């Protein structure tokens, strides 16, 4: 297919990373799909050993080297797509083309608000108000969008943003399309539950919480459960220690990718547990998937309930705990539903249909193209300058200079 360029001169994806994660794959699949399906040049800025670069080397995408210690020069007309966490890096770009625009895409609730953790001691209420005004200006000019409502709420709560759920422009995330054999209900005695995704600091408590609830089931259900963890991360040791104290079987598997992952999930998994992009990996295969919340690192195990992916509000891919949402299903409800063939098939179909309607690659890409055409935030931008001036005072630049001079 060859689609019109919607007046977009080129697109530059900026997400430098050396790890394997859902966000990395999100940018990879969008870059590839646009380069193959639209008459729009695509650039990707990444480290020499970056994960995006490694996966895009055999494509027509122009790969531009990025390093943390040298300035990026943008001498071509483009629209940069990047998450909120790279706002300060974008502001340091040397832009020599007067028509270079930007679209900040919130793909993690705390990508920006995490910066306040080390700055709370000097950020005044007046400064937060100024940052909120800058955010509002960027949003009003089409330069900031959110993947879901929880991403917006996190920033709204911190910055007192004035927009309502209905007035927002959302850009949901997507995963690779799938056209193979879909999962079917299994009559096996075992119940294979699977966490898919990184075992990261902001996710490990959610995994433990769900596993703890499974462990509270009566023996007749608990003894049937195999909990399979696909992925790795900095909290793997902690999670293994946690599971070793439970009365359910568990297995840790290394990261599986592409067709190997799809084949394994279709054949082996009865129930998915995830947040973010990993939710869609289950739903596209017609596997029922429970969406869990982002929980603080030291959160105690709580007697909460859960929700299916298709019950999400505002395209949510995981709320921030504690949440005001009233979930419907106890862990007992979940297990009873997936062990009954009729209810299992109903839930599996609902999860799959939700994915097709809201998160299919083509639908998300079309949405992205429209949003890119609508952003009028041109670099350099005053609002971005104002945010940077407040959040990055002189001594942060001084510390970075020392770090570069004397090494880590």
mmCIF file with all atom_site columns, N, CA and C in Angstrom, residues 338-365:
data_model
loop_
_atom_site.group_PDB
_atom_site.id
_atom_site.type_symbol
_atom_site.label_atom_id
_atom_site.label_alt_id
_atom_site.label_comp_id
_atom_site.label_asym_id
_atom_site.label_entity_id
_atom_site.label_seq_id
_atom_site.pdbx_PDB_ins_code
_atom_site.Cartn_x
_atom_site.Cartn_y
_atom_site.Cartn_z
_atom_site.occupancy
_atom_site.B_iso_or_equiv
_atom_site.pdbx_formal_charge
_atom_site.auth_seq_id
_atom_site.auth_comp_id
_atom_site.auth_asym_id
_atom_site.auth_atom_id
_atom_site.pdbx_PDB_model_num
ATOM 1  N N  . UNK A 1 338 ? -12.106 -18.944 33.760 1.00 0.00 ? 338 UNK A N  1
ATOM 2  C CA . UNK A 1 338 ? -11.228 -19.528 32.739 1.00 0.00 ? 338 UNK A CA 1
ATOM 3  C C  . UNK A 1 338 ? -11.228 -21.054 32.768 1.00 0.00 ? 338 UNK A C  1
ATOM 4  N N  . UNK A 1 339 ? -11.871 -21.642 33.761 1.00 0.00 ? 339 UNK A N  1
ATOM 5  C CA . UNK A 1 339 ? -11.991 -23.107 33.784 1.00 0.00 ? 339 UNK A CA 1
ATOM 6  C C  . UNK A 1 339 ? -13.327 -23.577 33.230 1.00 0.00 ? 339 UNK A C  1
ATOM 7  N N  . UNK A 1 340 ? -14.176 -22.623 32.838 1.00 0.00 ? 340 UNK A N  1
ATOM 8  C CA . UNK A 1 340 ? -15.452 -22.942 32.195 1.00 0.00 ? 340 UNK A CA 1
ATOM 9  C C  . UNK A 1 340 ? -15.336 -22.589 30.719 1.00 0.00 ? 340 UNK A C  1
ATOM 10 N N  . UNK A 1 341 ? -15.582 -23.550 29.840 1.00 0.00 ? 341 UNK A N  1
ATOM 11 C CA . UNK A 1 341 ? -15.320 -23.332 28.421 1.00 0.00 ? 341 UNK A CA 1
ATOM 12 C C  . UNK A 1 341 ? -16.141 -22.188 27.845 1.00 0.00 ? 341 UNK A C  1
ATOM 13 N N  . UNK A 1 342 ? -17.393 -22.087 28.206 1.00 0.00 ? 342 UNK A N  1
ATOM 14 C CA . UNK A 1 342 ? -18.253 -21.031 27.655 1.00 0.00 ? 342 UNK A CA 1
ATOM 15 C C  . UNK A 1 342 ? -17.758 -19.645 28.064 1.00 0.00 ? 342 UNK A C  1
ATOM 16 N N  . UNK A 1 343 ? -17.538 -19.453 29.364 1.00 0.00 ? 343 UNK A N  1
ATOM 17 C CA . UNK A 1 343 ? -17.085 -18.136 29.817 1.00 0.00 ? 343 UNK A CA 1
ATOM 18 C C  . UNK A 1 343 ? -15.665 -17.847 29.338 1.00 0.00 ? 343 UNK A C  1
ATOM 19 N N  . UNK A 1 344 ? -14.842 -18.881 29.256 1.00 0.00 ? 344 UNK A N  1
ATOM 20 C CA . UNK A 1 344 ? -13.472 -18.701 28.745 1.00 0.00 ? 344 UNK A CA 1
ATOM 21 C C  . UNK A 1 344 ? -13.508 -18.138 27.330 1.00 0.00 ? 344 UNK A C  1
ATOM 22 N N  . UNK A 1 345 ? -14.300 -18.753 26.468 1.00 0.00 ? 345 UNK A N  1
ATOM 23 C CA . UNK A 1 345 ? -14.357 -18.318 25.075 1.00 0.00 ? 345 UNK A CA 1
ATOM 24 C C  . UNK A 1 345 ? -14.934 -16.911 24.948 1.00 0.00 ? 345 UNK A C  1
ATOM 25 N N  . UNK A 1 346 ? -15.889 -16.568 25.793 1.00 0.00 ? 346 UNK A N  1
ATOM 26 C CA . UNK A 1 346 ? -16.469 -15.227 25.764 1.00 0.00 ? 346 UNK A CA 1
ATOM 27 C C  . UNK A 1 346 ? -15.426 -14.175 26.136 1.00 0.00 ? 346 UNK A C  1
ATOM 28 N N  . UNK A 1 347 ? -14.662 -14.454 27.177 1.00 0.00 ? 347 UNK A N  1
ATOM 29 C CA . UNK A 1 347 ? -13.636 -13.504 27.622 1.00 0.00 ? 347 UNK A CA 1
ATOM 30 C C  . UNK A 1 347 ? -12.510 -13.408 26.594 1.00 0.00 ? 347 UNK A C  1
ATOM 31 N N  . UNK A 1 348 ? -12.097 -14.541 26.061 1.00 0.00 ? 348 UNK A N  1
ATOM 32 C CA . UNK A 1 348 ? -11.033 -14.552 25.051 1.00 0.00 ? 348 UNK A CA 1
ATOM 33 C C  . UNK A 1 348 ? -11.432 -13.725 23.834 1.00 0.00 ? 348 UNK A C  1
ATOM 34 N N  . UNK A 1 349 ? -12.678 -13.887 23.380 1.00 0.00 ? 349 UNK A N  1
ATOM 35 C CA . UNK A 1 349 ? -13.169 -13.135 22.222 1.00 0.00 ? 349 UNK A CA 1
ATOM 36 C C  . UNK A 1 349 ? -13.261 -11.654 22.517 1.00 0.00 ? 349 UNK A C  1
ATOM 37 N N  . UNK A 1 350 ? -13.701 -11.308 23.732 1.00 0.00 ? 350 UNK A N  1
ATOM 38 C CA . UNK A 1 350 ? -13.825 -9.898  24.102 1.00 0.00 ? 350 UNK A CA 1
ATOM 39 C C  . UNK A 1 350 ? -12.454 -9.222  24.158 1.00 0.00 ? 350 UNK A C  1
ATOM 40 N N  . UNK A 1 351 ? -11.449 -9.906  24.692 1.00 0.00 ? 351 UNK A N  1
ATOM 41 C CA . UNK A 1 351 ? -10.097 -9.356  24.736 1.00 0.00 ? 351 UNK A CA 1
ATOM 42 C C  . UNK A 1 351 ? -9.541  -9.158  23.322 1.00 0.00 ? 351 UNK A C  1
ATOM 43 N N  . UNK A 1 352 ? -9.790  -10.146 22.454 1.00 0.00 ? 352 UNK A N  1
ATOM 44 C CA . UNK A 1 352 ? -9.296  -10.075 21.084 1.00 0.00 ? 352 UNK A CA 1
ATOM 45 C C  . UNK A 1 352 ? -9.975  -8.947  20.309 1.00 0.00 ? 352 UNK A C  1
ATOM 46 N N  . UNK A 1 353 ? -11.289 -8.809  20.458 1.00 0.00 ? 353 UNK A N  1
ATOM 47 C CA . UNK A 1 353 ? -12.018 -7.747  19.757 1.00 0.00 ? 353 UNK A CA 1
ATOM 48 C C  . UNK A 1 353 ? -11.578 -6.370  20.245 1.00 0.00 ? 353 UNK A C  1
ATOM 49 N N  . UNK A 1 354 ? -11.330 -6.237  21.530 1.00 0.00 ? 354 UNK A N  1
ATOM 50 C CA . UNK A 1 354 ? -10.857 -4.970  22.085 1.00 0.00 ? 354 UNK A CA 1
ATOM 51 C C  . UNK A 1 354 ? -9.511  -4.584  21.454 1.00 0.00 ? 354 UNK A C  1
ATOM 52 N N  . UNK A 1 355 ? -8.646  -5.562  21.317 1.00 0.00 ? 355 UNK A N  1
ATOM 53 C CA . UNK A 1 355 ? -7.351  -5.326  20.666 1.00 0.00 ? 355 UNK A CA 1
ATOM 54 C C  . UNK A 1 355 ? -7.538  -4.869  19.223 1.00 0.00 ? 355 UNK A C  1
ATOM 55 N N  . UNK A 1 356 ? -8.361  -5.565  18.468 1.00 0.00 ? 356 UNK A N  1
ATOM 56 C CA . UNK A 1 356 ? -8.545  -5.246  17.053 1.00 0.00 ? 356 UNK A CA 1
ATOM 57 C C  . UNK A 1 356 ? -9.117  -3.853  16.862 1.00 0.00 ? 356 UNK A C  1
ATOM 58 N N  . UNK A 1 357 ? -10.037 -3.463  17.723 1.00 0.00 ? 357 UNK A N  1
ATOM 59 C CA . UNK A 1 357 ? -10.703 -2.165  17.581 1.00 0.00 ? 357 UNK A CA 1
ATOM 60 C C  . UNK A 1 357 ? -9.829  -0.989  18.015 1.00 0.00 ? 357 UNK A C  1
ATOM 61 N N  . UNK A 1 358 ? -8.945  -1.218  18.970 1.00 0.00 ? 358 UNK A N  1
ATOM 62 C CA . UNK A 1 358 ? -8.240  -0.089  19.591 1.00 0.00 ? 358 UNK A CA 1
ATOM 63 C C  . UNK A 1 358 ? -6.724  -0.102  19.446 1.00 0.00 ? 358 UNK A C  1
ATOM 64 N N  . UNK A 1 359 ? -6.118  -1.274  19.230 1.00 0.00 ? 359 UNK A N  1
ATOM 65 C CA . UNK A 1 359 ? -4.662  -1.362  19.301 1.00 0.00 ? 359 UNK A CA 1
ATOM 66 C C  . UNK A 1 359 ? -4.017  -2.062  18.113 1.00 0.00 ? 359 UNK A C  1
ATOM 67 N N  . UNK A 1 360 ? -4.766  -2.320  17.055 1.00 0.00 ? 360 UNK A N  1
ATOM 68 C CA . UNK A 1 360 ? -4.169  -2.922  15.865 1.00 0.00 ? 360 UNK A CA 1
ATOM 69 C C  . UNK A 1 360 ? -3.177  -1.945  15.242 1.00 0.00 ? 360 UNK A C  1
ATOM 70 N N  . UNK A 1 361 ? -2.115  -2.466  14.661 1.00 0.00 ? 361 UNK A N  1
ATOM 71 C CA . UNK A 1 361 ? -1.021  -1.637  14.156 1.00 0.00 ? 361 UNK A CA 1
ATOM 72 C C  . UNK A 1 361 ? -1.497  -0.604  13.140 1.00 0.00 ? 361 UNK A C  1
ATOM 73 N N  . UNK A 1 362 ? -2.322  -0.993  12.202 1.00 0.00 ? 362 UNK A N  1
ATOM 74 C CA . UNK A 1 362 ? -2.768  -0.061  11.166 1.00 0.00 ? 362 UNK A CA 1
ATOM 75 C C  . UNK A 1 362 ? -3.598  1.071   11.760 1.00 0.00 ? 362 UNK A C  1
ATOM 76 N N  . UNK A 1 363 ? -4.505  0.740   12.691 1.00 0.00 ? 363 UNK A N  1
ATOM 77 C CA . UNK A 1 363 ? -5.346  1.773   13.305 1.00 0.00 ? 363 UNK A CA 1
ATOM 78 C C  . UNK A 1 363 ? -4.514  2.768   14.101 1.00 0.00 ? 363 UNK A C  1
ATOM 79 N N  . UNK A 1 364 ? -3.549  2.268   14.872 1.00 0.00 ? 364 UNK A N  1
ATOM 80 C CA . UNK A 1 364 ? -2.698  3.150   15.675 1.00 0.00 ? 364 UNK A CA 1
ATOM 81 C C  . UNK A 1 364 ? -1.823  4.014   14.779 1.00 0.00 ? 364 UNK A C  1
ATOM 82 N N  . UNK A 1 365 ? -1.297  3.434   13.707 1.00 0.00 ? 365 UNK A N  1
ATOM 83 C CA . UNK A 1 365 ? -0.450  4.207   12.796 1.00 0.00 ? 365 UNK A CA 1
ATOM 84 C C  . UNK A 1 365 ? -1.236  5.321   12.125 1.00 0.00 ? 365 UNK A C  1
#
